Amino acid sequence: MPRVLVVGGTGLAGRAVTADAVARGHDVVVASRRVPDDDAPGYVTGAVYVAADLVSGAGLEEAVDGADVLIDASNGAGRRAAHVFATGAMNLVQTAARFGVGRAVLLSIAGIDDARYPYYRAKLAQERIHLDSALETRIVRATQFHDFVTAIFERGRRFGTVTAPSGTRFQPIAVDDVARVLVDAAEGAGEPNGIVTIGGPRVESARSLARQWKQASGTRRPVLPVRLTGPLGSAWRAGRNLAPEHALDGLGYDAWLGARD
Ligand SMILES: NC(=O)c1ccc[n+]([C@@H]2O[C@H](COP(=O)([O-])OP(=O)(O)OC[C@H]3O[C@@H](n4cnc5c(N)ncnc54)[C@H](OP(=O)(O)O)[C@@H]3O)[C@@H](O)[C@H]2O)c1
């Protein structure tokens, strides 16, 4: 079986990718700055964990050495994001090419073409670095994760509300469904040097999803419509985050809520 390197494999999406790739019998190496303890939540037995920093390059050669394919599920917060997506991606693809890694799969976000939101622009730059690299590259753009939209609703917690961006719809997707597509791509599915978009099974208003979260979580906090300002708010209200033509027949938000511990 090919050796799969999961960069950012300790993160939300990366953990699901790692679990899927190990379950398929791949030899899996996970790279991130911090190596988790083997009793940490989300630790995948059977994967090998190594410390590597995309931005400084420390540990990167050891991580890519022997890998046949890499899946990049890294992320960065705030201003760090631009470094991880630019400097980090460049370090990654150049080191991987030097060590003979044949294929790369990058996890990106649906609907970011022409974006003005800085984080999305940084993702576009990361995509470009991957596509221009010497590796056979596949980009998988996903709509918002179930966990992500839930985190938006929970931003209202400290104000005693469940916040729902007004005039906004989401097509949330389960990270396990995203992981399956990423590992398929790592195995060679899809067109080389192409971009595929995937979305959750249904487009729903933020208000309806927030109500489902309210009911599932048992909170008495009211759902409060909030108008998001800036380029992210306008992009979402224009529906640029949606990809109904690419809906996967996967786990919907209601079923995901029902399956939570
Ligand atoms: N949230 C969504 O709804 C959504 C939708 C579509 C696509 N995406 C994309 O999916 C990707 C993964 O998102 P996520 O929410 O799963 O991320 P996450 O939970 O924040 O995980 C990020 C991962 O990257 C690692 N990392 C961060 N900085 C690093 C560095 N300098 N060197 C090496 N590893 C580093 C982290 O580990 P350490 O901190 O230990 O290094 C962690 O393993 C992102 O690129 C995001 O844009 C997200």
PDB file of C-alpha atoms in Angstrom, residues 45-180:
ATOM      1  CA  THR A  45      -3.978   4.018  16.428  1.00  0.00           C
ATOM      2  CA  GLY A  46      -1.921   2.680  13.548  1.00  0.00           C
ATOM      3  CA  ALA A  47      -0.759   6.077  12.263  1.00  0.00           C
ATOM      4  CA  VAL A  48       2.770   7.335  12.903  1.00  0.00           C
ATOM      5  CA  TYR A  49       2.947  10.900  14.273  1.00  0.00           C
ATOM      6  CA  VAL A  50       5.875  13.209  13.543  1.00  0.00           C
ATOM      7  CA  ALA A  51       6.572  16.825  14.470  1.00  0.00           C
ATOM      8  CA  ALA A  52       6.981  19.151  11.493  1.00  0.00           C
ATOM      9  CA  ASP A  53       6.469  22.872  11.014  1.00  0.00           C
ATOM     10  CA  LEU A  54       5.412  23.918   7.518  1.00  0.00           C
ATOM     11  CA  VAL A  55       6.457  27.520   8.062  1.00  0.00           C
ATOM     12  CA  SER A  56       9.945  27.064   9.552  1.00  0.00           C
ATOM     13  CA  GLY A  57      10.514  23.810   7.668  1.00  0.00           C
ATOM     14  CA  ALA A  58      11.705  22.029  10.823  1.00  0.00           C
ATOM     15  CA  GLY A  59      11.027  18.298  10.613  1.00  0.00           C
ATOM     16  CA  LEU A  60       9.575  18.529   7.096  1.00  0.00           C
ATOM     17  CA  GLU A  61      12.209  16.398   5.355  1.00  0.00           C
ATOM     18  CA  GLU A  62      11.722  13.579   7.870  1.00  0.00           C
ATOM     19  CA  ALA A  63       7.943  13.827   7.381  1.00  0.00           C
ATOM     20  CA  VAL A  64       7.942  13.589   3.570  1.00  0.00           C
ATOM     21  CA  ASP A  65      10.735  11.015   3.340  1.00  0.00           C
ATOM     22  CA  GLY A  66       9.243   7.782   1.980  1.00  0.00           C
ATOM     23  CA  ALA A  67       5.759   9.192   1.328  1.00  0.00           C
ATOM     24  CA  ASP A  68       4.109   8.387  -2.015  1.00  0.00           C
ATOM     25  CA  VAL A  69       1.260  10.850  -1.647  1.00  0.00           C
ATOM     26  CA  LEU A  70       0.442  13.720   0.686  1.00  0.00           C
ATOM     27  CA  ILE A  71      -2.867  15.176   1.797  1.00  0.00           C
ATOM     28  CA  ASP A  72      -2.634  18.786   2.995  1.00  0.00           C
ATOM     29  CA  ALA A  73      -5.285  19.476   5.650  1.00  0.00           C
ATOM     30  CA  SER A  74      -3.297  22.145   7.451  1.00  0.00           C
ATOM     31  CA  ASN A  75      -4.786  25.367   8.728  1.00  0.00           C
ATOM     32  CA  GLY A  76      -3.725  28.553  10.420  1.00  0.00           C
ATOM     33  CA  ALA A  77      -5.511  31.020  12.644  1.00  0.00           C
ATOM     34  CA  GLY A  78      -5.606  34.778  12.119  1.00  0.00           C
ATOM     35  CA  ARG A  79      -2.483  36.193  10.524  1.00  0.00           C
ATOM     36  CA  ARG A  80      -0.752  32.813  10.863  1.00  0.00           C
ATOM     37  CA  ALA A  81      -3.079  31.481   8.177  1.00  0.00           C
ATOM     38  CA  ALA A  82      -1.382  33.434   5.407  1.00  0.00           C
ATOM     39  CA  HIS A  83       2.012  32.057   6.483  1.00  0.00           C
ATOM     40  CA  VAL A  84       0.802  28.471   6.624  1.00  0.00           C
ATOM     41  CA  PHE A  85      -0.967  28.783   3.259  1.00  0.00           C
ATOM     42  CA  ALA A  86       1.866  30.615   1.444  1.00  0.00           C
ATOM     43  CA  THR A  87       5.284  29.962   2.997  1.00  0.00           C
ATOM     44  CA  GLY A  88       4.112  26.644   4.438  1.00  0.00           C
ATOM     45  CA  ALA A  89       2.629  25.354   1.178  1.00  0.00           C
ATOM     46  CA  MET A  90       5.753  26.370  -0.759  1.00  0.00           C
ATOM     47  CA  ASN A  91       8.038  24.618   1.754  1.00  0.00           C
ATOM     48  CA  LEU A  92       5.821  21.550   1.639  1.00  0.00           C
ATOM     49  CA  VAL A  93       5.559  21.087  -2.132  1.00  0.00           C
ATOM     50  CA  GLN A  94       9.228  21.871  -2.760  1.00  0.00           C
ATOM     51  CA  THR A  95      10.435  19.459  -0.075  1.00  0.00           C
ATOM     52  CA  ALA A  96       7.966  16.810  -1.228  1.00  0.00           C
ATOM     53  CA  ALA A  97       9.143  17.136  -4.845  1.00  0.00           C
ATOM     54  CA  ARG A  98      12.789  16.785  -3.763  1.00  0.00           C
ATOM     55  CA  PHE A  99      11.956  13.598  -1.880  1.00  0.00           C
ATOM     56  CA  GLY A 100      10.048  12.051  -4.776  1.00  0.00           C
ATOM     57  CA  VAL A 101       6.471  12.334  -3.467  1.00  0.00           C
ATOM     58  CA  GLY A 102       4.348  11.743  -6.559  1.00  0.00           C
ATOM     59  CA  ARG A 103       0.951  13.177  -5.736  1.00  0.00           C
ATOM     60  CA  ALA A 104      -0.615  15.850  -3.529  1.00  0.00           C
ATOM     61  CA  VAL A 105      -4.210  16.481  -2.497  1.00  0.00           C
ATOM     62  CA  LEU A 106      -5.156  19.824  -0.956  1.00  0.00           C
ATOM     63  CA  LEU A 107      -8.272  20.496   1.093  1.00  0.00           C
ATOM     64  CA  SER A 108      -9.729  23.869   0.168  1.00  0.00           C
ATOM     65  CA  ILE A 109     -13.024  25.738   0.392  1.00  0.00           C
ATOM     66  CA  ALA A 110     -15.975  25.904  -2.018  1.00  0.00           C
ATOM     67  CA  GLY A 111     -16.728  29.188  -3.751  1.00  0.00           C
ATOM     68  CA  ILE A 112     -13.532  31.132  -3.067  1.00  0.00           C
ATOM     69  CA  ASP A 113     -12.834  32.317  -6.628  1.00  0.00           C
ATOM     70  CA  ASP A 114     -12.686  36.130  -6.745  1.00  0.00           C
ATOM     71  CA  ALA A 115     -12.942  36.272  -2.946  1.00  0.00           C
ATOM     72  CA  ARG A 116     -12.153  39.497  -1.072  1.00  0.00           C
ATOM     73  CA  TYR A 117     -12.106  37.890   2.368  1.00  0.00           C
ATOM     74  CA  PRO A 118      -8.401  37.676   3.353  1.00  0.00           C
ATOM     75  CA  TYR A 119      -8.525  34.081   4.623  1.00  0.00           C
ATOM     76  CA  TYR A 120     -10.114  32.935   1.347  1.00  0.00           C
ATOM     77  CA  ARG A 121      -7.523  34.870  -0.655  1.00  0.00           C
ATOM     78  CA  ALA A 122      -4.826  33.058   1.311  1.00  0.00           C
ATOM     79  CA  LYS A 123      -6.484  29.730   0.438  1.00  0.00           C
ATOM     80  CA  LEU A 124      -6.458  30.702  -3.253  1.00  0.00           C
ATOM     81  CA  ALA A 125      -2.737  31.436  -2.980  1.00  0.00           C
ATOM     82  CA  GLN A 126      -2.215  28.043  -1.338  1.00  0.00           C
ATOM     83  CA  GLU A 127      -4.150  26.343  -4.155  1.00  0.00           C
ATOM     84  CA  ARG A 128      -2.007  28.110  -6.755  1.00  0.00           C
ATOM     85  CA  ILE A 129       1.230  26.974  -5.065  1.00  0.00           C
ATOM     86  CA  HIS A 130       0.010  23.377  -5.048  1.00  0.00           C
ATOM     87  CA  LEU A 131      -1.201  23.491  -8.666  1.00  0.00           C
ATOM     88  CA  ASP A 132       2.063  25.068  -9.872  1.00  0.00           C
ATOM     89  CA  SER A 133       4.192  22.489  -8.068  1.00  0.00           C
ATOM     90  CA  ALA A 134       6.000  19.550  -9.642  1.00  0.00           C
ATOM     91  CA  LEU A 135       3.576  17.114  -7.969  1.00  0.00           C
ATOM     92  CA  GLU A 136       0.476  15.653  -9.597  1.00  0.00           C
ATOM     93  CA  THR A 137      -2.086  17.707  -7.700  1.00  0.00           C
ATOM     94  CA  ARG A 138      -5.754  17.484  -6.871  1.00  0.00           C
ATOM     95  CA  ILE A 139      -7.684  20.192  -5.050  1.00  0.00           C
ATOM     96  CA  VAL A 140     -10.834  19.253  -3.168  1.00  0.00           C
ATOM     97  CA  ARG A 141     -12.973  22.268  -2.252  1.00  0.00           C
ATOM     98  CA  ALA A 142     -15.571  21.565   0.419  1.00  0.00           C
ATOM     99  CA  THR A 143     -18.460  23.603   1.764  1.00  0.00           C
ATOM    100  CA  GLN A 144     -18.563  24.504   5.487  1.00  0.00           C
ATOM    101  CA  PHE A 145     -18.212  21.609   7.941  1.00  0.00           C
ATOM    102  CA  HIS A 146     -21.058  20.785  10.347  1.00  0.00           C
ATOM    103  CA  ASP A 147     -18.667  21.596  13.210  1.00  0.00           C
ATOM    104  CA  PHE A 148     -17.897  25.003  11.682  1.00  0.00           C
ATOM    105  CA  VAL A 149     -21.495  26.176  11.352  1.00  0.00           C
ATOM    106  CA  THR A 150     -22.142  24.920  14.888  1.00  0.00           C
ATOM    107  CA  ALA A 151     -19.210  27.007  16.127  1.00  0.00           C
ATOM    108  CA  ILE A 152     -20.847  30.064  14.508  1.00  0.00           C
ATOM    109  CA  PHE A 153     -24.101  29.365  16.357  1.00  0.00           C
ATOM    110  CA  GLU A 154     -22.147  28.975  19.601  1.00  0.00           C
ATOM    111  CA  ARG A 155     -20.474  32.373  19.254  1.00  0.00           C
ATOM    112  CA  GLY A 156     -23.633  33.771  20.802  1.00  0.00           C
ATOM    113  CA  ARG A 157     -23.215  31.733  23.984  1.00  0.00           C
ATOM    114  CA  ARG A 158     -21.576  34.508  25.970  1.00  0.00           C
ATOM    115  CA  PHE A 159     -24.434  36.850  25.036  1.00  0.00           C
ATOM    116  CA  GLY A 160     -27.041  34.232  25.956  1.00  0.00           C
ATOM    117  CA  THR A 161     -28.071  33.603  22.325  1.00  0.00           C
ATOM    118  CA  VAL A 162     -27.629  31.207  19.405  1.00  0.00           C
ATOM    119  CA  THR A 163     -26.317  33.439  16.600  1.00  0.00           C
ATOM    120  CA  ALA A 164     -27.512  32.815  13.046  1.00  0.00           C
ATOM    121  CA  PRO A 165     -26.044  34.924  10.214  1.00  0.00           C
ATOM    122  CA  SER A 166     -29.046  36.622   8.592  1.00  0.00           C
ATOM    123  CA  GLY A 167     -29.835  36.179   4.909  1.00  0.00           C
ATOM    124  CA  THR A 168     -27.341  33.304   4.813  1.00  0.00           C
ATOM    125  CA  ARG A 169     -27.627  29.709   3.748  1.00  0.00           C
ATOM    126  CA  PHE A 170     -25.201  26.892   4.348  1.00  0.00           C
ATOM    127  CA  GLN A 171     -24.719  23.474   2.789  1.00  0.00           C
ATOM    128  CA  PRO A 172     -22.830  21.884   5.658  1.00  0.00           C
ATOM    129  CA  ILE A 173     -20.905  18.683   5.210  1.00  0.00           C
ATOM    130  CA  ALA A 174     -19.569  16.017   7.583  1.00  0.00           C
ATOM    131  CA  VAL A 175     -15.777  15.888   7.848  1.00  0.00           C
ATOM    132  CA  ASP A 176     -15.970  12.088   7.445  1.00  0.00           C
ATOM    133  CA  ASP A 177     -17.555  12.621   4.001  1.00  0.00           C
ATOM    134  CA  VAL A 178     -14.849  15.156   3.105  1.00  0.00           C
ATOM    135  CA  ALA A 179     -12.168  12.737   4.311  1.00  0.00           C
ATOM    136  CA  ARG A 180     -13.494   9.947   2.093  1.00  0.00           C
TER     137      ARG A 180
END
